PDB file of C-alpha atoms in Angstrom:
ATOM      1  CA  MET A   1     -64.042  28.385 -34.670  1.00  0.00           C
ATOM      2  CA  SER A   2     -60.683  27.457 -34.532  1.00  0.00           C
ATOM      3  CA  ASN A   3     -59.590  23.774 -32.989  1.00  0.00           C
ATOM      4  CA  SER A   4     -57.539  25.360 -30.016  1.00  0.00           C
ATOM      5  CA  SER A   5     -60.285  28.010 -29.223  1.00  0.00           C
ATOM      6  CA  GLN A   6     -63.417  25.220 -29.504  1.00  0.00           C
ATOM      7  CA  PHE A   7     -61.007  23.153 -27.309  1.00  0.00           C
ATOM      8  CA  LEU A   8     -60.731  25.780 -24.450  1.00  0.00           C
ATOM      9  CA  ASN A   9     -64.750  26.312 -24.581  1.00  0.00           C
ATOM     10  CA  ILE A  10     -64.776  22.251 -23.898  1.00  0.00           C
ATOM     11  CA  CYS A  11     -62.519  22.410 -21.330  1.00  0.00           C
ATOM     12  CA  LYS A  12     -64.237  25.770 -19.725  1.00  0.00           C
ATOM     13  CA  TRP A  13     -68.141  23.422 -19.549  1.00  0.00           C
ATOM     14  CA  GLN A  14     -66.060  20.252 -17.982  1.00  0.00           C
ATOM     15  CA  VAL A  15     -64.686  22.677 -14.837  1.00  0.00           C
ATOM     16  CA  ARG A  16     -68.025  24.319 -15.016  1.00  0.00           C
ATOM     17  CA  THR A  17     -70.240  21.087 -15.487  1.00  0.00           C
ATOM     18  CA  ASP A  18     -68.071  19.562 -12.541  1.00  0.00           C
ATOM     19  CA  ALA A  19     -67.462  22.131 -10.232  1.00  0.00           C
ATOM     20  CA  THR A  20     -69.932  21.187  -7.334  1.00  0.00           C
ATOM     21  CA  LYS A  21     -67.783  17.465  -7.821  1.00  0.00           C
ATOM     22  CA  LEU A  22     -64.412  19.331  -7.480  1.00  0.00           C
ATOM     23  CA  LEU A  23     -64.989  21.187  -4.493  1.00  0.00           C
ATOM     24  CA  LYS A  24     -66.399  17.822  -2.662  1.00  0.00           C
ATOM     25  CA  VAL A  25     -62.983  16.309  -4.112  1.00  0.00           C
ATOM     26  CA  TYR A  26     -61.634  18.997  -2.724  1.00  0.00           C
ATOM     27  CA  ILE A  27     -63.130  18.945   0.829  1.00  0.00           C
ATOM     28  CA  ALA A  28     -63.122  15.353   1.073  1.00  0.00           C
ATOM     29  CA  SER A  29     -59.102  15.626   0.615  1.00  0.00           C
ATOM     30  CA  VAL A  30     -59.332  17.752   3.357  1.00  0.00           C
ATOM     31  CA  ILE A  31     -60.641  15.342   5.653  1.00  0.00           C
ATOM     32  CA  ILE A  32     -58.961  12.536   4.792  1.00  0.00           C
ATOM     33  CA  ASN A  33     -55.402  13.979   4.688  1.00  0.00           C
ATOM     34  CA  VAL A  34     -56.141  15.765   8.561  1.00  0.00           C
ATOM     35  CA  LEU A  35     -57.245  12.433   9.556  1.00  0.00           C
ATOM     36  CA  VAL A  36     -54.266  10.513   8.755  1.00  0.00           C
ATOM     37  CA  LEU A  37     -51.604  13.394   9.733  1.00  0.00           C
ATOM     38  CA  PHE A  38     -53.244  13.468  12.854  1.00  0.00           C
ATOM     39  CA  GLY A  39     -53.464  10.230  13.431  1.00  0.00           C
ATOM     40  CA  ALA A  40     -49.739   9.681  12.407  1.00  0.00           C
ATOM     41  CA  GLY A  41     -49.138  12.728  14.170  1.00  0.00           C
ATOM     42  CA  TYR A  42     -50.276  11.461  17.983  1.00  0.00           C
ATOM     43  CA  LEU A  43     -49.736   8.016  17.406  1.00  0.00           C
ATOM     44  CA  PHE A  44     -46.216   8.648  16.826  1.00  0.00           C
ATOM     45  CA  ASN A  45     -45.575  11.036  18.801  1.00  0.00           C
ATOM     46  CA  ASP A  46     -41.978  10.041  20.120  1.00  0.00           C
ATOM     47  CA  GLU A  47     -40.466   8.051  17.658  1.00  0.00           C
ATOM     48  CA  VAL A  48     -41.560   7.362  14.025  1.00  0.00           C
ATOM     49  CA  MET A  49     -38.649   4.973  12.505  1.00  0.00           C
ATOM     50  CA  SER A  50     -38.467   6.165   9.321  1.00  0.00           C
ATOM     51  CA  VAL A  51     -37.012   3.656   5.545  1.00  0.00           C
ATOM     52  CA  THR A  52     -35.947   7.028   4.284  1.00  0.00           C
ATOM     53  CA  ASP A  53     -33.610   9.849   4.814  1.00  0.00           C
ATOM     54  CA  MET A  54     -36.126  12.755   4.124  1.00  0.00           C
ATOM     55  CA  GLY A  55     -35.734  13.605   8.081  1.00  0.00           C
ATOM     56  CA  ASP A  56     -36.684  13.254  11.080  1.00  0.00           C
ATOM     57  CA  LEU A  57     -40.612  13.674  10.320  1.00  0.00           C
ATOM     58  CA  ASN A  58     -42.760  12.719  13.052  1.00  0.00           C
ATOM     59  CA  ASP A  59     -45.768  12.379  11.028  1.00  0.00           C
ATOM     60  CA  LEU A  60     -43.581  10.602   7.450  1.00  0.00           C
ATOM     61  CA  VAL A  61     -45.966   7.378   8.153  1.00  0.00           C
ATOM     62  CA  GLY A  62     -48.838   9.387   7.606  1.00  0.00           C
ATOM     63  CA  VAL A  63     -47.054  10.526   4.894  1.00  0.00           C
ATOM     64  CA  SER A  64     -46.804   7.471   3.113  1.00  0.00           C
ATOM     65  CA  PHE A  65     -50.485   6.925   4.069  1.00  0.00           C
ATOM     66  CA  CYS A  66     -51.278  10.369   2.541  1.00  0.00           C
ATOM     67  CA  TYR A  67     -49.213   9.411  -0.549  1.00  0.00           C
ATOM     68  CA  SER A  68     -51.229   5.871  -1.044  1.00  0.00           C
ATOM     69  CA  ALA A  69     -54.921   7.940  -0.171  1.00  0.00           C
ATOM     70  CA  MET A  70     -53.729  10.012  -3.074  1.00  0.00           C
ATOM     71  CA  GLN A  71     -52.895   7.236  -5.501  1.00  0.00           C
ATOM     72  CA  LEU A  72     -56.230   5.323  -4.923  1.00  0.00           C
ATOM     73  CA  PHE A  73     -58.155   8.479  -5.840  1.00  0.00           C
ATOM     74  CA  MET A  74     -56.226   8.781  -9.137  1.00  0.00           C
ATOM     75  CA  LEU A  75     -57.327   4.846 -10.044  1.00  0.00           C
ATOM     76  CA  PHE A  76     -60.785   6.213  -8.928  1.00  0.00           C
ATOM     77  CA  ALA A  77     -60.826   9.216 -11.090  1.00  0.00           C
ATOM     78  CA  VAL A  78     -58.681   8.213 -14.300  1.00  0.00           C
ATOM     79  CA  SER A  79     -61.547   5.418 -14.358  1.00  0.00           C
ATOM     80  CA  ARG A  80     -64.531   7.828 -14.842  1.00  0.00           C
ATOM     81  CA  LEU A  81     -63.562   8.579 -18.301  1.00  0.00           C
ATOM     82  CA  ILE A  82     -66.294   7.939 -20.436  1.00  0.00           C
ATOM     83  CA  ALA A  83     -69.011   9.263 -16.865  1.00  0.00           C
ATOM     84  CA  PRO A  84     -70.542  11.517 -18.412  1.00  0.00           C
ATOM     85  CA  MET A  85     -71.992   8.921 -21.458  1.00  0.00           C
ATOM     86  CA  THR A  86     -73.130   6.534 -18.992  1.00  0.00           C
ATOM     87  CA  ASN A  87     -76.969   6.908 -19.620  1.00  0.00           C
ATOM     88  CA  LYS A  88     -78.797   8.330 -22.681  1.00  0.00           C
ATOM     89  CA  LYS A  89     -79.435  12.036 -21.406  1.00  0.00           C
ATOM     90  CA  SER A  90     -75.958  12.411 -20.450  1.00  0.00           C
ATOM     91  CA  ARG A  91     -74.619  11.166 -23.751  1.00  0.00           C
ATOM     92  CA  VAL A  92     -76.906  13.318 -26.203  1.00  0.00           C
ATOM     93  CA  GLY A  93     -75.944  16.269 -24.291  1.00  0.00           C
ATOM     94  CA  PHE A  94     -71.835  15.218 -24.482  1.00  0.00           C
ATOM     95  CA  MET A  95     -72.722  14.782 -27.871  1.00  0.00           C
ATOM     96  CA  MET A  96     -73.533  18.544 -28.952  1.00  0.00           C
ATOM     97  CA  ILE A  97     -70.676  19.989 -26.940  1.00  0.00           C
ATOM     98  CA  PRO A  98     -69.214  21.294 -30.656  1.00  0.00           C
ATOM     99  CA  GLY A  99     -65.910  19.741 -30.628  1.00  0.00           C
ATOM    100  CA  THR A 100     -64.857  16.078 -32.104  1.00  0.00           C
ATOM    101  CA  MET A 101     -64.598  12.978 -30.337  1.00  0.00           C
ATOM    102  CA  LYS A 102     -60.589  13.374 -30.211  1.00  0.00           C
ATOM    103  CA  GLN A 103     -60.615  17.063 -28.366  1.00  0.00           C
ATOM    104  CA  LYS A 104     -63.289  15.889 -26.064  1.00  0.00           C
ATOM    105  CA  PHE A 105     -61.250  12.614 -25.088  1.00  0.00           C
ATOM    106  CA  VAL A 106     -57.980  14.736 -24.161  1.00  0.00           C
ATOM    107  CA  MET A 107     -60.459  16.989 -22.748  1.00  0.00           C
ATOM    108  CA  ARG A 108     -61.626  14.322 -20.087  1.00  0.00           C
ATOM    109  CA  VAL A 109     -58.132  12.509 -19.816  1.00  0.00           C
ATOM    110  CA  ILE A 110     -55.906  16.006 -18.809  1.00  0.00           C
ATOM    111  CA  PHE A 111     -59.485  16.977 -17.044  1.00  0.00           C
ATOM    112  CA  LEU A 112     -59.003  13.485 -14.675  1.00  0.00           C
ATOM    113  CA  SER A 113     -55.431  13.567 -14.535  1.00  0.00           C
ATOM    114  CA  VAL A 114     -54.290  16.604 -14.033  1.00  0.00           C
ATOM    115  CA  VAL A 115     -57.065  18.710 -12.626  1.00  0.00           C
ATOM    116  CA  CYS A 116     -58.819  16.406 -10.408  1.00  0.00           C
ATOM    117  CA  VAL A 117     -55.019  15.511  -9.508  1.00  0.00           C
ATOM    118  CA  LEU A 118     -54.469  18.873  -8.990  1.00  0.00           C
ATOM    119  CA  VAL A 119     -57.458  19.694  -6.382  1.00  0.00           C
ATOM    120  CA  TRP A 120     -56.615  16.890  -4.248  1.00  0.00           C
ATOM    121  CA  ALA A 121     -53.523  18.001  -4.319  1.00  0.00           C
ATOM    122  CA  ALA A 122     -54.560  21.090  -2.838  1.00  0.00           C
ATOM    123  CA  GLY A 123     -56.269  19.555  -0.334  1.00  0.00           C
ATOM    124  CA  PHE A 124     -53.443  17.853   1.194  1.00  0.00           C
ATOM    125  CA  VAL A 125     -52.063  20.787   1.284  1.00  0.00           C
ATOM    126  CA  THR A 126     -54.588  22.699   3.763  1.00  0.00           C
ATOM    127  CA  ALA A 127     -54.603  19.815   5.517  1.00  0.00           C
ATOM    128  CA  ASP A 128     -51.022  20.352   6.352  1.00  0.00           C
ATOM    129  CA  ALA A 129     -51.148  23.800   7.050  1.00  0.00           C
ATOM    130  CA  ILE A 130     -54.108  23.089   9.723  1.00  0.00           C
ATOM    131  CA  HIS A 131     -52.499  20.176  11.023  1.00  0.00           C
ATOM    132  CA  VAL A 132     -49.376  22.397  11.563  1.00  0.00           C
ATOM    133  CA  ALA A 133     -51.329  25.082  13.116  1.00  0.00           C
ATOM    134  CA  ALA A 134     -52.811  23.088  15.286  1.00  0.00           C
ATOM    135  CA  ALA A 135     -50.028  20.721  16.378  1.00  0.00           C
ATOM    136  CA  LYS A 136     -48.013  24.330  17.320  1.00  0.00           C
ATOM    137  CA  GLY A 137     -51.142  26.128  18.932  1.00  0.00           C
ATOM    138  CA  LEU A 138     -51.307  22.918  21.203  1.00  0.00           C
ATOM    139  CA  ASN A 139     -47.251  22.750  21.400  1.00  0.00           C
ATOM    140  CA  ALA A 140     -47.677  19.708  20.745  1.00  0.00           C
ATOM    141  CA  PRO A 141     -45.372  17.228  18.639  1.00  0.00           C
ATOM    142  CA  GLY A 142     -45.492  16.469  15.255  1.00  0.00           C
ATOM    143  CA  ASP A 143     -46.085  20.126  14.350  1.00  0.00           C
ATOM    144  CA  GLN A 144     -43.481  19.982  11.199  1.00  0.00           C
ATOM    145  CA  TRP A 145     -44.918  20.426   7.485  1.00  0.00           C
ATOM    146  CA  ALA A 146     -45.516  16.974   5.931  1.00  0.00           C
ATOM    147  CA  THR A 147     -45.688  18.394   2.117  1.00  0.00           C
ATOM    148  CA  PRO A 148     -42.067  18.660   1.883  1.00  0.00           C
ATOM    149  CA  ALA A 149     -41.565  14.984   2.304  1.00  0.00           C
ATOM    150  CA  MET A 150     -44.905  13.974   0.326  1.00  0.00           C
ATOM    151  CA  LEU A 151     -42.678  15.868  -2.774  1.00  0.00           C
ATOM    152  CA  GLN A 152     -39.581  13.828  -1.697  1.00  0.00           C
ATOM    153  CA  THR A 153     -41.900  10.491  -1.737  1.00  0.00           C
ATOM    154  CA  CYS A 154     -43.401  11.478  -5.510  1.00  0.00           C
ATOM    155  CA  LYS A 155     -39.165  11.934  -6.319  1.00  0.00           C
ATOM    156  CA  SER A 156     -38.723   8.827  -4.757  1.00  0.00           C
ATOM    157  CA  ASN A 157     -41.250   7.027  -7.263  1.00  0.00           C
ATOM    158  CA  LEU A 158     -39.446   8.142 -10.075  1.00  0.00           C
ATOM    159  CA  THR A 159     -35.780   7.686  -8.824  1.00  0.00           C
ATOM    160  CA  SER A 160     -35.834   4.903  -6.697  1.00  0.00           C
ATOM    161  CA  SER A 161     -38.700   2.786  -8.827  1.00  0.00           C
ATOM    162  CA  ALA A 162     -37.900  -0.834  -8.420  1.00  0.00           C
ATOM    163  CA  SER A 163     -39.078  -3.956 -11.314  1.00  0.00           C
ATOM    164  CA  PRO A 164     -41.493  -5.943  -9.927  1.00  0.00           C
ATOM    165  CA  GLY A 165     -39.022  -8.686  -9.993  1.00  0.00           C
ATOM    166  CA  GLU A 166     -37.145  -6.122  -7.858  1.00  0.00           C
ATOM    167  CA  ALA A 167     -38.908  -5.729  -5.875  1.00  0.00           C
ATOM    168  CA  VAL A 168     -40.288  -8.778  -4.684  1.00  0.00           C
ATOM    169  CA  GLU A 169     -35.899  -8.701  -3.541  1.00  0.00           C
ATOM    170  CA  LEU A 170     -36.288  -5.685  -1.131  1.00  0.00           C
ATOM    171  CA  PHE A 171     -39.549  -6.617  -0.149  1.00  0.00           C
ATOM    172  CA  MET A 172     -37.196 -10.157   1.271  1.00  0.00           C
ATOM    173  CA  LYS A 173     -34.906  -7.974   1.790  1.00  0.00           C
ATOM    174  CA  GLY A 174     -36.721  -6.152   4.432  1.00  0.00           C
ATOM    175  CA  LEU A 175     -37.976  -9.209   5.920  1.00  0.00           C
ATOM    176  CA  GLU A 176     -34.779  -9.819   6.514  1.00  0.00           C
ATOM    177  CA  ALA A 177     -33.795  -6.845   8.130  1.00  0.00           C
ATOM    178  CA  GLY A 178     -36.962  -7.276  10.223  1.00  0.00           C
ATOM    179  CA  GLN A 179     -36.123 -10.224  11.602  1.00  0.00           C
ATOM    180  CA  ARG A 180     -32.633  -9.510  12.718  1.00  0.00           C
ATOM    181  CA  ALA A 181     -33.690  -6.631  14.385  1.00  0.00           C
ATOM    182  CA  GLY A 182     -36.408  -9.062  16.448  1.00  0.00           C
ATOM    183  CA  GLU A 183     -33.486 -10.798  17.435  1.00  0.00           C
ATOM    184  CA  VAL A 184     -31.864  -7.944  18.664  1.00  0.00           C
ATOM    185  CA  ALA A 185     -34.757  -7.256  20.633  1.00  0.00           C
ATOM    186  CA  ALA A 186     -34.870 -10.656  21.841  1.00  0.00           C
ATOM    187  CA  ASN A 187     -31.214 -11.305  23.321  1.00  0.00           C
ATOM    188  CA  PRO A 188     -30.638  -7.756  24.453  1.00  0.00           C
ATOM    189  CA  GLU A 189     -27.209  -9.079  25.879  1.00  0.00           C
ATOM    190  CA  GLY A 190     -26.166 -10.789  22.795  1.00  0.00           C
ATOM    191  CA  GLU A 191     -23.082 -10.217  20.277  1.00  0.00           C
ATOM    192  CA  VAL A 192     -26.064  -9.322  18.279  1.00  0.00           C
ATOM    193  CA  LEU A 193     -26.451  -6.014  20.142  1.00  0.00           C
ATOM    194  CA  GLN A 194     -23.012  -4.703  18.310  1.00  0.00           C
ATOM    195  CA  ARG A 195     -23.711  -5.533  14.558  1.00  0.00           C
ATOM    196  CA  PRO A 196     -26.467  -2.703  13.506  1.00  0.00           C
ATOM    197  CA  VAL A 197     -29.680  -3.539  11.954  1.00  0.00           C
ATOM    198  CA  GLN A 198     -29.615  -1.466   8.552  1.00  0.00           C
ATOM    199  CA  LEU A 199     -32.015  -1.372   5.543  1.00  0.00           C
ATOM    200  CA  PRO A 200     -30.688  -2.064   2.093  1.00  0.00           C
ATOM    201  CA  GLU A 201     -29.701   1.130   0.825  1.00  0.00           C
ATOM    202  CA  GLU A 202     -32.754   0.910  -2.021  1.00  0.00           C
ATOM    203  CA  LEU A 203     -35.035   1.434   0.861  1.00  0.00           C
ATOM    204  CA  THR A 204     -33.770   4.025   2.997  1.00  0.00           C
ATOM    205  CA  LYS A 205     -32.727   6.550   0.712  1.00  0.00           C
ATOM    206  CA  VAL A 206     -34.001   8.799  -1.675  1.00  0.00           C
ATOM    207  CA  LYS A 207     -31.680   9.023  -4.663  1.00  0.00           C
ATOM    208  CA  SER A 208     -31.747  12.261  -7.065  1.00  0.00           C
ATOM    209  CA  PHE A 209     -32.310  12.550 -10.749  1.00  0.00           C
ATOM    210  CA  SER A 210     -28.889  12.769 -11.436  1.00  0.00           C
ATOM    211  CA  GLU A 211     -27.833   9.835  -8.981  1.00  0.00           C
ATOM    212  CA  ALA A 212     -30.634   7.361 -10.251  1.00  0.00           C
ATOM    213  CA  GLY A 213     -29.744   8.222 -14.039  1.00  0.00           C
ATOM    214  CA  TRP A 214     -31.775   8.539 -16.854  1.00  0.00           C
ATOM    215  CA  LEU A 215     -32.733   4.870 -17.545  1.00  0.00           C
ATOM    216  CA  ASN A 216     -34.155   4.217 -13.684  1.00  0.00           C
ATOM    217  CA  VAL A 217     -36.099   7.991 -14.342  1.00  0.00           C
ATOM    218  CA  GLY A 218     -37.740   6.638 -17.804  1.00  0.00           C
ATOM    219  CA  TYR A 219     -38.335   3.131 -15.945  1.00  0.00           C
ATOM    220  CA  GLY A 220     -40.057   4.872 -13.162  1.00  0.00           C
ATOM    221  CA  ILE A 221     -42.278   7.684 -15.594  1.00  0.00           C
ATOM    222  CA  LEU A 222     -42.815   4.774 -17.911  1.00  0.00           C
ATOM    223  CA  ALA A 223     -44.304   2.643 -14.471  1.00  0.00           C
ATOM    224  CA  LEU A 224     -46.052   5.599 -13.699  1.00  0.00           C
ATOM    225  CA  LEU A 225     -47.837   5.581 -16.771  1.00  0.00           C
ATOM    226  CA  PHE A 226     -48.369   2.077 -17.026  1.00  0.00           C
ATOM    227  CA  SER A 227     -50.801   2.372 -14.270  1.00  0.00           C
ATOM    228  CA  TRP A 228     -52.683   5.824 -15.914  1.00  0.00           C
ATOM    229  CA  ALA A 229     -52.874   4.287 -18.632  1.00  0.00           C
ATOM    230  CA  MET A 230     -54.664   0.925 -17.867  1.00  0.00           C
ATOM    231  CA  CYS A 231     -57.089   2.636 -15.587  1.00  0.00           C
ATOM    232  CA  LEU A 232     -58.011   4.537 -18.420  1.00  0.00           C
ATOM    233  CA  PHE A 233     -58.127   1.726 -20.138  1.00  0.00           C
ATOM    234  CA  CYS A 234     -60.606   0.536 -17.398  1.00  0.00           C
ATOM    235  CA  GLY A 235     -62.724   3.090 -17.763  1.00  0.00           C
ATOM    236  CA  ALA A 236     -63.493   3.196 -21.314  1.00  0.00           C
ATOM    237  CA  LEU A 237     -64.364  -0.948 -21.397  1.00  0.00           C
ATOM    238  CA  PHE A 238     -66.319  -0.782 -17.740  1.00  0.00           C
ATOM    239  CA  ARG A 239     -69.696   1.478 -17.793  1.00  0.00           C
ATOM    240  CA  THR A 240     -70.409   0.089 -14.155  1.00  0.00           C
ATOM    241  CA  ALA A 241     -68.089   0.808 -11.092  1.00  0.00           C
ATOM    242  CA  PRO A 242     -64.784   0.290 -13.261  1.00  0.00           C
ATOM    243  CA  TRP A 243     -63.020   1.972 -10.855  1.00  0.00           C
ATOM    244  CA  VAL A 244     -63.204  -1.652  -9.066  1.00  0.00           C
ATOM    245  CA  PHE A 245     -62.189  -3.272 -12.253  1.00  0.00           C
ATOM    246  CA  ALA A 246     -59.500  -0.808 -12.355  1.00  0.00           C
ATOM    247  CA  TRP A 247     -57.950  -1.846  -9.085  1.00  0.00           C
ATOM    248  CA  LEU A 248     -58.656  -5.428  -9.740  1.00  0.00           C
ATOM    249  CA  MET A 249     -56.851  -5.886 -12.964  1.00  0.00           C
ATOM    250  CA  SER A 250     -54.168  -3.412 -11.649  1.00  0.00           C
ATOM    251  CA  PHE A 251     -53.967  -6.242  -8.630  1.00  0.00           C
ATOM    252  CA  VAL A 252     -53.171  -9.179 -10.957  1.00  0.00           C
ATOM    253  CA  MET A 253     -51.051  -7.677 -13.542  1.00  0.00           C
ATOM    254  CA  SER A 254     -48.659  -6.657 -10.156  1.00  0.00           C
ATOM    255  CA  ILE A 255     -48.568 -10.045  -9.422  1.00  0.00           C
ATOM    256  CA  LEU A 256     -47.851 -11.282 -12.420  1.00  0.00           C
ATOM    257  CA  LEU A 257     -45.402  -9.063 -13.344  1.00  0.00           C
ATOM    258  CA  ALA A 258     -43.793  -9.546 -10.470  1.00  0.00           C
ATOM    259  CA  VAL A 259     -43.909 -13.360 -11.221  1.00  0.00           C
ATOM    260  CA  ILE A 260     -42.257 -13.037 -14.147  1.00  0.00           C
ATOM    261  CA  ASP A 261     -39.889 -10.232 -13.928  1.00  0.00           C
ATOM    262  CA  TYR A 262     -38.301 -12.217 -10.649  1.00  0.00           C
ATOM    263  CA  PHE A 263     -38.029 -15.590 -11.882  1.00  0.00           C
ATOM    264  CA  PHE A 264     -36.680 -14.671 -15.765  1.00  0.00           C
ATOM    265  CA  GLY A 265     -35.043 -11.668 -14.455  1.00  0.00           C
ATOM    266  CA  LEU A 266     -36.801  -8.890 -17.492  1.00  0.00           C
ATOM    267  CA  GLY A 267     -35.051  -6.239 -16.028  1.00  0.00           C
ATOM    268  CA  LYS A 268     -35.715  -2.592 -16.136  1.00  0.00           C
ATOM    269  CA  PRO A 269     -34.485  -2.011 -19.892  1.00  0.00           C
ATOM    270  CA  LEU A 270     -37.055  -5.135 -21.256  1.00  0.00           C
ATOM    271  CA  MET A 271     -39.293  -4.138 -19.075  1.00  0.00           C
ATOM    272  CA  SER A 272     -39.053  -0.458 -19.619  1.00  0.00           C
ATOM    273  CA  VAL A 273     -40.195  -1.567 -23.370  1.00  0.00           C
ATOM    274  CA  GLY A 274     -42.856  -3.559 -22.140  1.00  0.00           C
ATOM    275  CA  TYR A 275     -44.674  -0.601 -20.797  1.00  0.00           C
ATOM    276  CA  PHE A 276     -44.009   1.504 -23.457  1.00  0.00           C
ATOM    277  CA  ILE A 277     -46.263  -0.787 -26.070  1.00  0.00           C
ATOM    278  CA  ALA A 278     -48.468  -1.165 -23.371  1.00  0.00           C
ATOM    279  CA  ILE A 279     -49.126   2.288 -22.830  1.00  0.00           C
ATOM    280  CA  ILE A 280     -49.559   2.905 -26.413  1.00  0.00           C
ATOM    281  CA  LEU A 281     -52.018  -0.069 -26.779  1.00  0.00           C
ATOM    282  CA  PHE A 282     -54.278   0.664 -23.615  1.00  0.00           C
ATOM    283  CA  VAL A 283     -54.446   4.729 -25.031  1.00  0.00           C
ATOM    284  CA  GLY A 284     -55.298   3.460 -28.313  1.00  0.00           C
ATOM    285  CA  PHE A 285     -57.969   1.405 -27.324  1.00  0.00           C
ATOM    286  CA  ALA A 286     -59.404   3.665 -24.546  1.00  0.00           C
ATOM    287  CA  TYR A 287     -59.650   6.054 -27.320  1.00  0.00           C
ATOM    288  CA  LYS A 288     -61.410   3.600 -29.545  1.00  0.00           C
ATOM    289  CA  LEU A 289     -63.587   2.662 -27.289  1.00  0.00           C
ATOM    290  CA  PHE A 290     -64.973   6.148 -26.061  1.00  0.00           C
ATOM    291  CA  LYS A 291     -64.930   7.229 -29.814  1.00  0.00           C
ATOM    292  CA  ASN A 292     -67.232   4.352 -30.346  1.00  0.00           C
ATOM    293  CA  THR A 293     -70.004   4.687 -26.983  1.00  0.00           C
ATOM    294  CA  GLN A 294     -73.511   3.836 -28.076  1.00  0.00           C
ATOM    295  CA  VAL A 295     -76.233   6.178 -26.668  1.00  0.00           C
ATOM    296  CA  ILE A 296     -77.900   3.456 -25.465  1.00  0.00           C
ATOM    297  CA  HIS A 297     -76.139   0.497 -24.290  1.00  0.00           C
ATOM    298  CA  ASN A 298     -76.614  -1.568 -20.734  1.00  0.00           C
ATOM    299  CA  LYS A 299     -74.231  -3.785 -20.711  1.00  0.00           C
ATOM    300  CA  LEU A 300     -71.740  -3.707 -18.180  1.00  0.00           C
ATOM    301  CA  LEU A 301     -68.795  -3.743 -20.852  1.00  0.00           C
ATOM    302  CA  ASN A 302     -68.794  -0.844 -23.626  1.00  0.00           C
ATOM    303  CA  LEU A 303     -68.418  -3.106 -26.585  1.00  0.00           C
TER     304      LEU A 303
END
C-alpha cells in the first residue's frame, strides 16, 4: 500500500470514528450562532454603530460575537490533539491503525484545524440562513445576511492585524475617542459638537490585500499561525483539559507580548521573525510529544 493510500485510509477512519462528534459540533454551532444573531438583531434593531466599513448591517455586533465564538471553538478543537490516546484502550486502538506516527499526526492536525472548523463554519451559514428567513418572514429589522460581514471580519484579521504593542496604542486611541463622544453627548450645545468624533482609521477600515501590503498580510498570517501552534503544543503537552491550559497560555502570552512590544517597540518585522521561530518550535515539540505518547500515563503532563 502506498503512503498516500495509507494516509487516505487514516483520514477516512478518523471521519468515520468522529462522525457523531462532527454532527454535534454542527448542531452546537447552529444553536450558538442563531442565538447570537437573533440577540444582536433585536437588541440593536434601530442602529448598530459599526467600527468597520462593512456597511449598515444591523447584526454586525452579532458577527463579532460569532467570530469570537469560532475562535474559542478553534482553540478547543486544536488542543484536542492527543484525544484518541488519553487512555490505554484508545491508545492501543489508535496505534493498531496502519500508518506511521507522522501520518497520524498530520491527519489529526488537518482534522482538527480544517475539518472541524469547516463544520463550525457550515453551522454559522445555516444559522445565518435561519436568521434571515425568520426576520423576513416576520418583517423584522436585521434581515441582511451576516456571512459577508463574517468573511470581512476574517479578512480584516489578516490585512489589518496590529502588533501587540500597536494594539495597546489603538485601544488607548479608542478610549480617547469614546471619551470625546461622551463629552459631545454631555454638552449638546457646546462647540465640541461641531467637531465630528471619529475613531482611528486603523479601527474603521478593512483594507484589501493590496492596500495592506505583503508585510502586513504576512504578519497577520504568522500571528494567526502562532496562536494555532501554541494551542497545538498545549494539546500535546497536557492530557487533562488541554483547552483550559491553551486559553491560559494564550492569555498570558498576549499580555507578555503586548508589554514587551509596547515598551521596546519591536514592530511587525521583528514580531514576524519571533512568531515564525515560535511556530516551528511549537509544532516540532507537539509532534515529538505526540509520537512519544505512552500507553499508560496518568500524569497531567504528557512527558
